[in-house]
């Protein structure tokens, strides 16, 4: 049994500041742009509510299911659903089938980009969050995340 | 080279529906940094002398700074134009998410000139391309409806949109530009300039990355800044209460305006403060982009006559100007009036001041209330009536008041100008100056008219903040000019970044310089903020003198010469003699002559003689489809 983790979102504490997105795009792409981060925030009701949206690292990942190149896989060590950017052909099918917009073909990288749980390091978005709207939660029973494909 | 800048401005000519993308010159980055610096330089160079603020020649400009849109905490952007309210230099700063988006679209600033022949909105899309879109269907909508409509029209929920409401369309001289929800470029009438250009909205969404020169030292400098924010008690108070906590502070020290500044005391102020707002309105916190402070306290009016609407719980200026200054103490009513201002697109500071003036004139029998309208202090219906009349320029009162208190006072005569609370045409904000002569001097000499954000002298005079390690006497006149000069220069220098005034309560000059150095790769010394700020302050001075400002315009409203009738500062006043003493001292310290004109040696020291100028681009062309 391995220990893995995920990122839990607390919309009630999210202020919509986007520091998580800045930290994420900086790590992923070496520059700042929230639209190109692997975490989204939906700002609703004139900024009364802010819903952070993070990758679910699904047990049944639609992105991996539709990938014709077999470029999306689960990292055994972290449990994260990841993209092999060498194998990715940037066809964009994953983007079309993820219902929560958590994978996207990046215009510069020419490959699909998504959350990889910071490759097992402390997630940058969680570290950047000033309010506790994003927290790292450890899952003891990793069996629940096994059995993909 | 990555240097935090995008390297280009976007010029848009509404008359010819054409665009140009000139590079940002290196000298402009070095000598003026960004934000206010870019604005002061470009307004001087691009706006013809004597241009009509509502005419096609007056540029309407948005500027970012090298730190805007990065992980540097608490950054903003600004609008710069020639003010229709004062006829002088205007900059107005705003947070939210519109400013960063300008850089994500690939630009350091947007300069809009000309005038569209029909209502138009601009769409600056992910590639940075410009579309001139028909706004006929949204013309007439309020500023918040227009935001929604533009996003729907574009099918772009994540676009960032600035809009004007009906007040901007009708060229009310204190109409504002709404920068997404809860954030406004509020003061000085930029909304009227936009309305005069037939421009209802500007929408932007960009996919460019903003890159800094030294990512690691930049991250380190940002961490340092964030820890300074965490250590600041003032910042902690803003995180917890927003600026509403200033209601009780201002009432306790005797600065809060009451009944059109007749007094600076309000016994019922607590009904407008953070406790009352917390009970009646508060629901959650919201932040500007990239800001850990989250000073916005979001809420809703959920019951009662004014239900139901979502509101940023009422910040200090609005609570004091729409509440205490009008003798209205139902916080839900004040939230309602503030909401109306947000919808019409009116500056709450000027609007509250204008209504206070009208109530006083009505109580004195100098203006007549229309049948069935109560224009006495305390009248919520009266305030609501006036806001609607002003925004629509409807009826004699709407037309009279839409030009602000200076013009209204001049028009009415009968000594009404004595209680028209403005400096240089801009209405005084919610910090009465009697008892704090330095604050009075700040109002007199601010580049854009009466403004509390160009040197908040009350901090030193009544809140016990020492200046350079020494306590400052509240009522002393000597030495105030020196402190004020220091603050004006530093604030102007850091308004180039573009910093937020609340962030600056925690972040040190040293940390700003570290972030700037790491972002640009050019070594920035903290002292350079004062030097560049002084250069900018002198440049805006030259602009204002060019546009006809005289030393006699730098005076406080007549009312402050009368002693306060009660409250903590009972008996305090600022006499004409005292004001003249401070002004002369200020001119001398600034290196200006008796008429307030910068001396040649001052301009030489600041490299403003034969300085490079920004040349209007000549390569405008239509966007290819």
XYZ file of C-alpha atoms in Angstrom:
774
model
C 0.000 0.000 0.000
C 1.456 3.375 -1.036
C 0.604 6.773 0.343
C -0.569 9.371 -2.133
C -2.258 12.750 -1.981
C -4.575 15.172 -3.721
C -5.408 18.865 -3.558
C -8.630 19.736 -1.811
C -10.297 23.032 -2.636
C -12.273 25.172 -0.201
C -14.269 27.692 -2.188
C -15.468 29.324 1.024
C -11.923 30.495 1.731
C -10.872 31.353 -1.815
C -10.478 35.108 -2.427
C -9.859 34.683 -6.145
C -6.399 36.252 -5.883
C -4.853 33.851 -8.377
C -1.514 33.541 -6.561
C -1.901 29.775 -7.085
C -2.176 30.300 -10.849
C 0.858 32.567 -10.916
C 2.947 30.040 -9.003
C 1.699 27.238 -11.262
C 2.337 28.966 -14.589
C 5.757 30.052 -13.374
C 6.744 26.451 -12.650
C 5.106 24.953 -15.732
C 6.096 27.538 -18.322
C 8.685 29.861 -16.778
C 6.398 32.887 -16.910
C 3.198 34.337 -15.527
C -0.273 33.918 -17.034
C -3.249 32.547 -15.084
C -5.012 31.346 -18.244
C -2.145 28.957 -18.866
C -1.900 27.535 -15.350
C -3.058 24.012 -14.529
C -5.500 25.372 -11.983
C -8.545 27.493 -12.746
C -10.711 29.786 -10.680
C -14.329 30.442 -11.566
C -15.355 33.876 -10.332
C -19.094 33.990 -9.781
C -21.824 36.412 -8.644
C -19.826 39.600 -9.022
C -16.850 38.137 -7.154
C -18.838 36.916 -4.176
C -17.793 33.323 -4.860
C -14.512 31.977 -6.181
C -14.326 28.316 -7.105
C -10.849 26.902 -7.517
C -10.846 23.981 -9.939
C -8.014 21.454 -9.787
C -7.317 18.237 -11.651
C -9.201 15.311 -10.171
C -6.509 12.800 -11.207
C -9.503 10.646 -12.065
C -9.751 6.944 -11.486
C -11.371 6.942 -14.899
C -9.495 9.767 -16.656
C -11.305 10.931 -19.786
C -8.132 12.654 -21.010
C -6.167 9.397 -20.951
C -9.081 7.404 -22.345
C -9.277 9.531 -25.492
C -5.546 10.075 -26.062
C -4.702 8.399 -29.406
C -0.974 8.522 -28.667
C -1.150 6.854 -25.276
C 0.702 9.871 -23.896
C -1.303 10.223 -20.685
C -0.458 7.888 -17.851
C -0.580 7.562 -14.102
C 2.612 8.180 -12.178
C 2.963 5.246 -9.828
C 4.901 7.198 -7.217
C 2.566 10.181 -6.829
C -0.726 8.883 -8.200
C -0.849 11.887 -10.569
C -2.237 11.579 -14.090
C 0.595 12.955 -16.242
C 1.427 13.791 -19.855
C 4.437 12.358 -21.635
C 5.210 15.469 -23.680
C 7.533 13.524 -25.992
C 4.700 11.206 -26.971
C 1.994 13.911 -27.069
C 1.023 15.006 -30.590
C -0.890 18.101 -29.421
C -4.057 16.858 -31.116
C -6.207 18.437 -28.414
C -8.629 15.527 -27.910
C -7.858 15.441 -24.183
C -8.776 19.126 -23.912
C -12.068 18.486 -25.661
C -13.068 15.619 -23.380
C -11.985 16.876 -19.955
C -15.247 18.227 -18.539
C -13.562 20.569 -16.061
C -10.990 22.165 -18.364
C -7.979 20.769 -16.559
C -5.841 19.799 -19.552
C -4.908 22.071 -22.414
C -2.530 22.189 -25.350
C -0.088 24.967 -24.512
C 0.704 27.221 -27.482
C 4.437 27.414 -26.689
C 5.046 23.895 -25.459
C 3.074 22.408 -28.358
C 1.959 19.680 -26.001
C -0.839 19.057 -23.549
C -0.172 20.566 -20.154
C -1.840 19.609 -16.885
C -1.306 19.318 -13.158
C 1.294 16.698 -12.213
C 1.009 17.361 -8.477
C 4.403 19.088 -8.759
C 6.082 15.715 -9.283
C 5.805 14.853 -5.620
C 7.224 18.095 -4.276
C 5.067 20.400 -2.182
C 2.471 21.675 -4.687
C 3.283 25.269 -5.636
C -0.393 26.267 -5.667
C -0.871 25.051 -2.102
C 2.257 26.880 -0.933
C 1.152 30.071 -2.663
C -2.392 30.076 -1.282
C -2.626 32.691 1.481
C -5.961 31.549 2.938
C -6.103 27.763 3.091
C -8.440 27.511 0.107
C -6.083 24.863 -1.279
C -4.783 22.139 0.970
C -2.837 18.966 0.410
C -4.664 15.898 1.625
C -2.921 12.564 2.023
C -4.698 9.377 0.998
C -3.684 6.295 2.940
C -5.597 3.733 0.901
C -3.937 4.031 -2.492
C -5.876 1.040 -3.792
C -8.672 3.467 -4.529
C -6.560 5.169 -7.152
C -5.262 1.991 -8.786
C -6.593 0.075 -11.718
C -6.532 2.751 -14.389
C -6.425 1.310 -17.910
C 15.778 39.984 -22.809
C 13.115 39.219 -20.240
C 12.622 42.332 -18.141
C 9.033 42.212 -16.863
C 7.868 44.456 -19.722
C 6.028 43.323 -22.830
C 7.929 45.895 -24.889
C 5.014 47.440 -26.800
C 2.176 49.894 -26.395
C -1.122 49.414 -28.182
C -2.394 52.627 -29.789
C -6.004 52.583 -30.962
C -7.480 55.359 -33.096
C -11.260 55.217 -32.758
C -11.873 57.786 -35.497
C -10.072 55.829 -38.206
C -10.516 52.387 -36.646
C -6.791 51.779 -36.920
C -4.037 50.604 -34.598
C -0.306 50.935 -34.044
C 2.063 49.008 -31.792
C 5.092 51.193 -31.093
C 7.909 49.761 -28.992
C 8.397 51.050 -25.443
C 11.659 53.007 -25.632
C 14.455 51.964 -23.283
C 14.813 55.531 -21.960
C 11.153 55.500 -20.937
C 11.677 52.345 -18.865
C 14.811 53.717 -17.223
C 13.650 57.278 -16.543
C 9.956 56.629 -15.782
C 9.675 52.854 -14.966
C 5.957 52.441 -15.817
C 2.446 53.293 -14.568
C 2.272 56.897 -13.441
C 5.668 57.629 -14.986
C 4.569 56.448 -18.423
C 1.317 58.354 -17.979
C 2.963 61.663 -17.022
C 5.362 61.457 -19.959
C 2.865 60.353 -22.592
C 0.122 62.767 -21.542
C 2.619 65.633 -21.754
C 3.834 64.500 -25.149
C 0.597 63.319 -26.774
C -2.102 65.671 -25.469
C -2.025 68.988 -27.363
C -1.898 72.112 -25.178
C -5.382 73.275 -24.329
C -7.027 70.154 -25.741
C -10.680 69.698 -24.859
C -10.745 66.785 -22.362
C -13.892 65.542 -24.127
C -12.403 65.985 -27.581
C -10.772 63.410 -29.841
C -7.245 64.673 -29.105
C -7.320 63.819 -25.417
C -5.734 60.383 -25.049
C -7.410 57.893 -22.717
C -4.643 55.644 -21.456
C -4.202 52.493 -19.385
C -0.757 51.682 -18.042
C 0.773 48.770 -16.212
C 4.157 48.583 -14.545
C 6.999 46.087 -14.756
C 5.642 44.245 -11.695
C 1.968 44.236 -12.706
C 0.745 40.697 -13.532
C 3.696 38.952 -11.892
C 3.756 37.253 -8.494
C 4.854 40.539 -6.904
C 2.192 41.034 -4.231
C -0.401 43.829 -4.327
C 0.150 45.471 -7.694
C -2.277 47.528 -9.731
C -2.568 49.522 -12.957
C -3.683 53.055 -13.760
C -5.630 55.246 -16.140
C -4.187 58.555 -17.247
C -5.928 61.313 -19.203
C -6.628 65.028 -19.063
C -9.405 65.419 -16.504
C -12.676 67.004 -17.612
C -13.358 67.787 -13.939
C -10.163 69.767 -13.276
C -8.792 70.408 -16.765
C -5.503 69.094 -15.394
C -3.420 65.923 -15.250
C -5.395 62.918 -14.043
C -4.278 59.511 -12.979
C -6.574 57.022 -11.324
C -5.394 53.683 -9.980
C -7.323 50.442 -9.950
C -6.845 46.893 -8.731
C -8.734 43.827 -9.818
C -7.763 41.779 -12.842
C -8.014 44.109 -15.843
C -4.514 45.599 -15.461
C -2.642 42.274 -15.551
C -4.666 41.211 -18.591
C -3.216 44.116 -20.623
C 0.198 42.523 -20.247
C -1.096 39.046 -20.955
C -2.377 40.507 -24.245
C 1.189 41.577 -24.980
C 1.211 45.282 -24.074
C 2.572 47.582 -21.372
C -0.207 50.079 -21.999
C -3.188 50.975 -24.157
C -3.552 54.471 -25.600
C -6.955 55.318 -27.067
C -7.351 58.409 -29.216
C -9.992 59.804 -31.542
C -13.720 59.316 -31.243
C -15.929 56.544 -32.601
C -18.826 57.741 -34.750
C -21.242 55.260 -33.167
C -21.237 53.442 -29.798
C -18.374 50.987 -29.878
C -16.575 48.549 -27.671
C -13.082 47.195 -28.138
C -12.071 43.558 -27.995
C -8.372 42.881 -27.602
C -8.157 39.127 -28.043
C -5.667 36.419 -27.151
C -3.307 37.256 -30.031
C -3.428 40.930 -29.068
C -5.550 41.764 -32.123
C -8.113 44.543 -31.905
C -11.744 44.334 -32.975
C -13.993 47.417 -33.089
C -17.405 46.068 -32.119
C -20.847 47.585 -32.239
C -22.043 48.651 -28.779
C -25.479 49.942 -29.820
C -27.189 47.121 -27.919
C -25.348 47.800 -24.657
C -25.328 51.613 -24.783
C -27.639 52.692 -21.984
C -26.903 49.686 -19.787
C -25.417 50.228 -16.372
C -21.722 49.547 -15.825
C -22.238 46.087 -14.304
C -24.841 44.921 -16.845
C -22.521 46.062 -19.622
C -19.736 43.893 -18.187
C -21.966 40.821 -18.357
C -23.253 41.729 -21.815
C -19.790 42.106 -23.315
C -18.663 38.731 -21.956
C -21.801 37.103 -23.339
C -21.458 38.828 -26.694
C -17.880 37.578 -27.004
C -18.543 34.154 -25.447
C -15.514 34.915 -23.283
C -16.348 34.485 -19.588
C -12.685 34.936 -18.646
C -12.182 38.190 -20.557
C -11.495 41.181 -18.332
C -13.707 44.135 -19.114
C -13.784 47.829 -18.260
C -17.048 49.644 -18.802
C -18.809 52.927 -18.236
C -22.334 53.340 -16.937
C -24.958 55.882 -17.937
C -23.052 58.648 -16.128
C -20.036 58.204 -18.405
C -22.258 58.095 -21.477
C -23.815 61.380 -20.375
C -20.389 62.875 -19.673
C -20.942 63.540 -16.000
C -17.677 65.150 -14.940
C -17.130 62.762 -12.035
C -18.105 59.579 -13.826
C -15.696 56.680 -13.531
C -14.463 53.623 -15.359
C -15.503 50.316 -13.817
C -12.622 47.849 -13.897
C -14.420 44.525 -13.415
C -16.556 44.175 -10.298
C -15.702 46.127 -7.140
C -12.831 48.016 -8.709
C -12.938 51.425 -10.325
C -10.672 54.064 -11.794
C -12.741 56.360 -9.685
C -11.629 59.942 -9.518
C -11.520 62.829 -11.933
C -13.980 61.845 -14.656
C -12.178 59.302 -16.841
C -15.634 57.790 -17.496
C -16.747 61.008 -19.186
C -13.678 60.957 -21.432
C -14.539 57.390 -22.415
C -18.184 58.324 -22.999
C -17.175 61.290 -25.135
C -15.229 58.847 -27.296
C -18.414 56.786 -27.759
C -16.543 53.938 -26.120
C -18.703 51.762 -23.860
C -16.206 49.049 -22.929
C -12.792 47.548 -23.479
C -12.429 43.775 -23.157
C -9.074 42.030 -22.996
C -7.891 38.464 -22.772
C -4.309 37.504 -23.427
C -2.167 34.410 -23.629
C 1.305 35.887 -23.440
C 3.578 34.916 -20.587
C 5.077 37.684 -18.494
C 8.695 36.854 -17.746
C 11.178 38.355 -15.337
C 14.931 38.611 -15.693
C 16.120 36.658 -12.632
C 13.298 34.249 -11.675
C 15.008 33.004 -8.525
C 15.965 36.335 -7.019
C 12.549 37.627 -8.065
C 10.801 34.845 -6.142
C 13.011 35.570 -3.163
C 12.172 39.300 -3.303
C 8.451 38.462 -3.555
C 8.732 36.186 -0.504
C 10.427 39.003 1.395
C 7.622 41.397 0.432
C 4.949 38.926 1.474
C 6.568 38.462 4.862
C 6.636 42.235 5.324
C 2.924 42.281 4.556
C 2.326 39.521 7.111
C 4.218 41.459 9.754
C 2.230 44.682 9.318
C -0.592 45.387 11.760
C -2.163 47.901 9.361
C -2.258 45.274 6.642
C -3.718 42.741 9.072
C -6.527 45.197 9.837
C -7.236 45.600 6.122
C -7.306 41.817 5.686
C -9.757 41.504 8.517
C -12.051 44.494 8.011
C -11.143 46.211 4.756
C -11.179 49.977 5.077
C -14.458 50.022 6.976
C -12.477 50.016 10.235
C -11.363 53.516 9.277
C -14.883 54.789 10.073
C -14.370 54.514 13.821
C -10.740 55.657 13.528
C -11.672 58.745 11.543
C -14.544 59.569 13.893
C -12.287 59.149 16.937
C -9.568 61.486 15.656
C -12.056 64.027 14.307
C -11.560 63.764 10.552
C -14.862 62.273 9.397
C -16.974 64.666 7.297
C -20.443 65.412 8.650
C -23.151 67.302 6.760
C -21.027 68.571 3.908
C -17.980 69.014 6.138
C -19.833 71.423 8.451
C -18.265 69.390 11.195
C -15.659 66.634 11.454
C -17.504 64.587 14.047
C -20.323 62.066 13.811
C -21.741 60.585 16.983
C -23.544 57.861 15.054
C -20.485 56.850 12.993
C -20.329 53.394 14.525
C -23.497 52.484 12.656
C -21.433 52.729 9.468
C -18.306 50.967 10.710
C -16.866 47.486 10.501
C -18.978 45.994 13.301
C -22.263 47.156 11.794
C -21.194 46.131 8.328
C -20.023 42.765 9.593
C -23.426 42.131 11.129
C -25.572 43.359 8.234
C -23.519 42.695 5.114
C -20.389 40.531 5.357
C -20.178 37.116 3.719
C -16.656 36.462 2.415
C -13.341 37.992 1.430
C -12.147 38.783 -2.060
C -8.818 39.924 -3.436
C -7.366 41.738 -6.397
C -5.274 39.610 -8.703
C -2.044 38.457 -7.061
C -2.793 40.066 -3.714
C -2.569 38.218 -0.398
C -4.193 41.091 1.542
C -7.773 40.471 0.304
C -9.056 43.806 1.590
C -12.412 43.364 -0.172
C -15.082 42.262 2.243
C -17.828 40.825 0.086
C -21.379 40.760 1.260
C -24.989 41.189 0.353
C -27.989 43.163 1.448
C -30.341 40.259 2.011
C -33.393 41.723 3.743
C -35.285 44.980 4.003
C -36.316 47.660 1.568
C -33.154 47.525 -0.536
C -32.777 43.712 -0.777
C -31.363 41.863 -2.588
C -27.985 42.672 -4.043
C -24.360 41.644 -3.768
C -21.940 44.290 -2.630
C -18.378 44.812 -1.666
C -19.096 45.878 1.925
C -18.875 49.631 1.914
C -15.296 50.882 2.004
C -14.390 53.911 4.093
C -14.634 56.669 1.516
C -18.094 55.569 0.377
C -19.337 54.922 3.918
C -18.213 58.366 5.053
C -19.221 60.348 1.957
C -22.574 58.617 1.357
C -23.200 58.068 5.064
C -21.794 60.541 7.597
C -21.453 63.390 5.119
C -25.150 63.089 4.234
C -26.197 62.283 7.808
C -27.485 58.876 6.670
C -26.753 56.081 9.139
C -28.647 53.064 7.843
C -25.747 50.986 6.514
C -28.009 49.097 4.126
C -29.166 52.395 2.661
C -25.560 53.536 2.320
C -24.720 50.241 0.598
C -27.703 50.839 -1.691
C -26.568 54.359 -2.614
C -23.029 53.100 -3.192
C -24.417 50.345 -5.377
C -26.326 52.933 -7.423
C -23.068 54.825 -7.950
C -21.402 51.590 -9.104
C -24.224 50.945 -11.542
C -24.432 54.463 -12.969
C -20.625 54.641 -12.931
C -20.199 57.560 -10.539
C -17.291 58.286 -8.214
C -18.767 57.824 -4.723
C -16.389 60.392 -3.219
C -17.401 63.181 -5.564
C -21.031 62.030 -5.632
C -21.318 62.065 -1.818
C -19.656 65.461 -1.722
C -21.937 66.850 -4.461
C -25.091 65.572 -2.739
C -23.889 67.037 0.571
C -23.440 70.379 -1.172
C -26.925 70.144 -2.698
C -28.532 69.233 0.649
C -26.867 72.207 2.292
C -27.881 74.569 -0.497
C -31.458 73.260 -0.276
C -31.559 73.672 3.521
C -30.323 77.242 3.075
C -33.131 77.818 0.570
C -30.723 78.546 -2.275
C -31.852 75.683 -4.488
C -35.420 74.429 -4.662
C -36.288 70.759 -4.282
C -38.592 69.397 -6.988
C -42.131 68.675 -5.794
C -42.264 65.587 -3.593
C -38.486 65.352 -3.148
C -36.917 65.870 0.261
C -33.441 67.359 -0.090
C -32.602 67.708 3.576
C -29.698 65.934 5.246
C -30.630 62.388 6.142
C -32.900 61.934 3.133
C -32.159 58.599 1.481
C -34.814 59.255 -1.160
C -33.328 62.674 -1.833
C -29.856 61.193 -2.341
C -31.276 58.510 -4.614
C -33.183 61.123 -6.618
C -30.060 63.221 -7.100
C -27.893 60.290 -8.147
C -30.361 59.361 -10.854
C -30.776 62.972 -11.980
C -27.006 63.492 -12.135
C -26.293 60.254 -14.008
C -28.946 61.129 -16.600
C -28.211 64.887 -16.513
C -31.943 65.141 -15.965
C -33.755 68.304 -14.919
C -32.210 71.549 -13.687
C -30.628 69.888 -10.625
C -29.168 66.993 -12.591
C -27.619 69.371 -15.088
C -26.368 71.722 -12.365
C -24.717 69.014 -10.274
C -23.267 66.825 -13.065
C -20.381 69.281 -13.339
C -19.298 68.871 -9.710
C -19.428 71.338 -6.814
C -17.041 73.966 -8.193
C -19.117 74.612 -11.287
C -22.372 74.328 -9.315
C -21.154 76.859 -6.736
C -20.049 79.291 -9.443
C -23.376 78.958 -11.238
C -25.570 79.382 -8.158
C -23.648 82.338 -6.747
C -25.003 83.631 -3.395
C -21.810 82.557 -1.643
C -22.529 78.889 -2.408
C -18.880 78.552 -3.450
C -17.921 79.057 0.202
C -19.205 75.587 1.017
C -18.337 73.929 -2.307
C -15.775 71.489 -0.926
C -13.190 71.071 -3.679
C -9.638 71.903 -4.654
C -8.974 72.702 -8.317
C -12.439 71.391 -9.111
C -12.015 67.957 -7.543
C -14.245 67.231 -4.573
C -12.571 66.785 -1.173
C -12.530 63.130 0.004
C -13.648 61.864 3.395
C -10.868 63.313 5.534
C -11.749 66.809 6.724
C -8.526 68.835 6.871
C -9.246 71.129 9.805
C -6.841 70.305 12.627
C -4.383 68.721 10.206
C -2.811 71.541 8.202
C -0.408 69.166 6.465
C -3.375 67.277 5.067
C -4.691 70.611 3.867
C -1.404 71.291 2.112
C -1.585 67.846 0.513
C -5.023 68.707 -0.900
C -3.801 72.088 -2.129
C -0.782 70.749 -3.974
C -1.930 67.340 -5.233
C -1.496 66.927 -8.971
C -5.113 65.922 -9.567
C -6.974 68.140 -7.084
C -8.177 67.258 -3.584
C -6.852 63.752 -3.025
C -5.938 61.846 0.117
C -3.654 59.418 -1.715
C -0.911 61.885 -2.645
C 0.500 62.122 0.877
C -1.753 61.049 3.740
C -0.478 63.549 6.284
C -3.089 62.574 8.887
C -0.938 59.509 9.629
C 1.724 61.805 11.028
C -0.487 64.552 12.379
C -3.084 62.543 14.260
C -2.191 58.844 14.142
C 1.194 59.132 15.831
C 3.360 57.921 12.974
C 6.841 59.412 13.348
C 8.637 60.971 10.384
C 12.282 59.949 10.127
C 12.143 58.776 13.725
C 10.679 61.966 15.177
C 7.111 62.629 16.317
C 5.176 65.170 14.270
C 3.112 67.879 15.949
C -0.421 68.008 14.619
C -0.847 71.755 14.384
C 2.648 72.960 13.592
C 3.016 74.480 10.164
C 6.793 74.424 9.894
C 8.162 71.200 8.506
C 4.921 69.952 6.981
C 5.998 70.860 3.454
C 9.146 68.781 3.832
C 7.263 65.682 4.978
C 4.688 66.121 2.248
C 7.310 66.488 -0.454
C 8.910 63.263 0.724
C 5.579 61.392 0.571
C 4.522 62.824 -2.791
C 7.854 61.862 -4.335
C 7.914 58.355 -2.873
C 4.305 57.618 -3.780
C 4.798 58.898 -7.328
C 7.980 56.866 -7.607
C 6.316 53.650 -6.503
C 3.143 54.381 -8.482
C 5.324 53.541 -11.466
C 5.445 49.835 -10.483
C 2.307 50.065 -10.092
C 2.003 49.492 -6.341
C -1.152 49.452 -4.231
C -1.313 51.970 -1.378
C -2.371 49.205 0.991
C 0.525 46.955 -0.006
C 2.828 49.906 0.619
C 1.754 49.889 4.276
C 3.819 46.721 4.641
C 6.268 46.452 1.752
C 9.458 48.491 2.184
C 11.210 50.621 -0.428
C 14.056 48.148 -0.255
C 11.784 45.247 -1.179
C 10.157 47.180 -4.019
C 13.649 47.893 -5.335
C 14.653 44.235 -5.021
C 11.577 43.073 -6.906
C 12.133 45.714 -9.576
C 15.818 44.879 -9.971
C 15.169 41.159 -10.248
C 12.315 41.681 -12.711
C 14.077 44.105 -15.034
C 17.695 43.064 -14.663
C 18.533 46.735 -14.109
C 19.833 47.574 -10.691
C 17.277 49.735 -8.877
C 18.321 51.572 -5.752
C 15.521 52.346 -3.227
C 16.491 56.049 -3.387
C 15.655 56.061 -7.081
C 11.929 55.939 -6.216
C 12.238 59.385 -4.635
C 14.254 60.773 -7.537
C 12.016 59.364 -10.260
C 8.963 60.351 -8.224
C 10.235 63.924 -8.000
C 10.844 63.945 -11.751
C 7.261 62.787 -12.341
C 5.839 65.264 -9.823
C 7.619 68.113 -11.612
C 6.516 66.859 -15.021
C 2.844 66.749 -14.013
C 3.381 70.218 -12.536
C 4.639 71.461 -15.882
C 1.629 69.874 -17.576
C -0.783 71.572 -15.172
C 0.906 74.957 -15.579
C 0.786 74.489 -19.350
C -2.945 73.840 -19.059
C -3.494 77.072 -17.174
C -3.275 76.162 -13.478
C -2.423 79.200 -11.337
C -1.076 79.483 -7.825
C -4.435 80.949 -6.721
C -6.044 77.634 -7.677
C -3.975 75.944 -4.960
C -6.236 76.852 -2.117
C -8.567 75.141 0.272
C -12.334 75.661 0.331
C -13.421 78.740 2.274
C -15.213 76.594 4.856
C -11.962 75.395 6.453
C -11.229 78.957 7.616
C -14.143 78.690 10.063
C -13.486 76.945 13.392
C -15.003 73.482 13.767
C -18.198 73.758 15.837
C -17.667 70.557 17.841
C -16.121 67.133 18.066
C -12.593 66.058 18.962
C -11.069 68.944 16.998
C -13.528 71.636 18.101
C -12.269 75.115 17.256
C -9.682 73.966 14.700
C -9.422 75.726 11.356
C -6.893 76.455 8.645
C -6.642 80.201 8.125
C -5.786 81.717 4.761
C -2.573 83.003 6.318
C -1.540 79.557 7.533
C -2.290 78.018 4.147
C -0.270 80.724 2.391
C 2.670 80.134 4.727
C 2.695 76.386 4.036
C 2.314 76.865 0.302
C 5.242 79.305 0.127
C 7.343 76.931 2.201
C 6.353 74.067 -0.088
C 7.266 75.950 -3.274
C 10.627 76.880 -1.788
C 11.430 73.325 -0.727
C 10.374 72.034 -4.136
C 12.704 74.427 -5.924
C 9.792 76.277 -7.508
C 9.313 80.066 -7.772
C 6.659 82.144 -5.990
C 4.147 81.259 -8.696
C 4.767 77.542 -8.210
C 6.797 77.180 -11.417
C 9.748 74.792 -11.269
C 13.009 76.717 -11.457
C 15.427 75.937 -14.229
C 18.011 74.411 -11.892
C 15.344 72.110 -10.456
C 14.388 70.855 -13.901
C 18.046 70.470 -14.779
C 18.707 68.385 -11.686
C 15.784 66.141 -12.639
C 16.916 65.756 -16.261
C 13.741 67.431 -17.486
C 15.447 69.977 -19.727
C 15.755 68.747 -23.307
C 14.499 65.399 -22.048
C 13.542 62.782 -24.636
C 9.886 62.838 -25.635
C 7.570 60.094 -26.799
C 6.773 60.530 -30.481
C 3.237 59.858 -31.690
C 3.380 56.802 -33.963
C 2.782 57.358 -37.667
C 2.289 53.778 -38.757
C -1.384 53.304 -37.910
C -3.124 50.695 -40.019
C -6.373 48.769 -40.139
C -6.330 45.346 -38.507
C -6.319 42.615 -41.127
C -9.280 40.309 -40.915
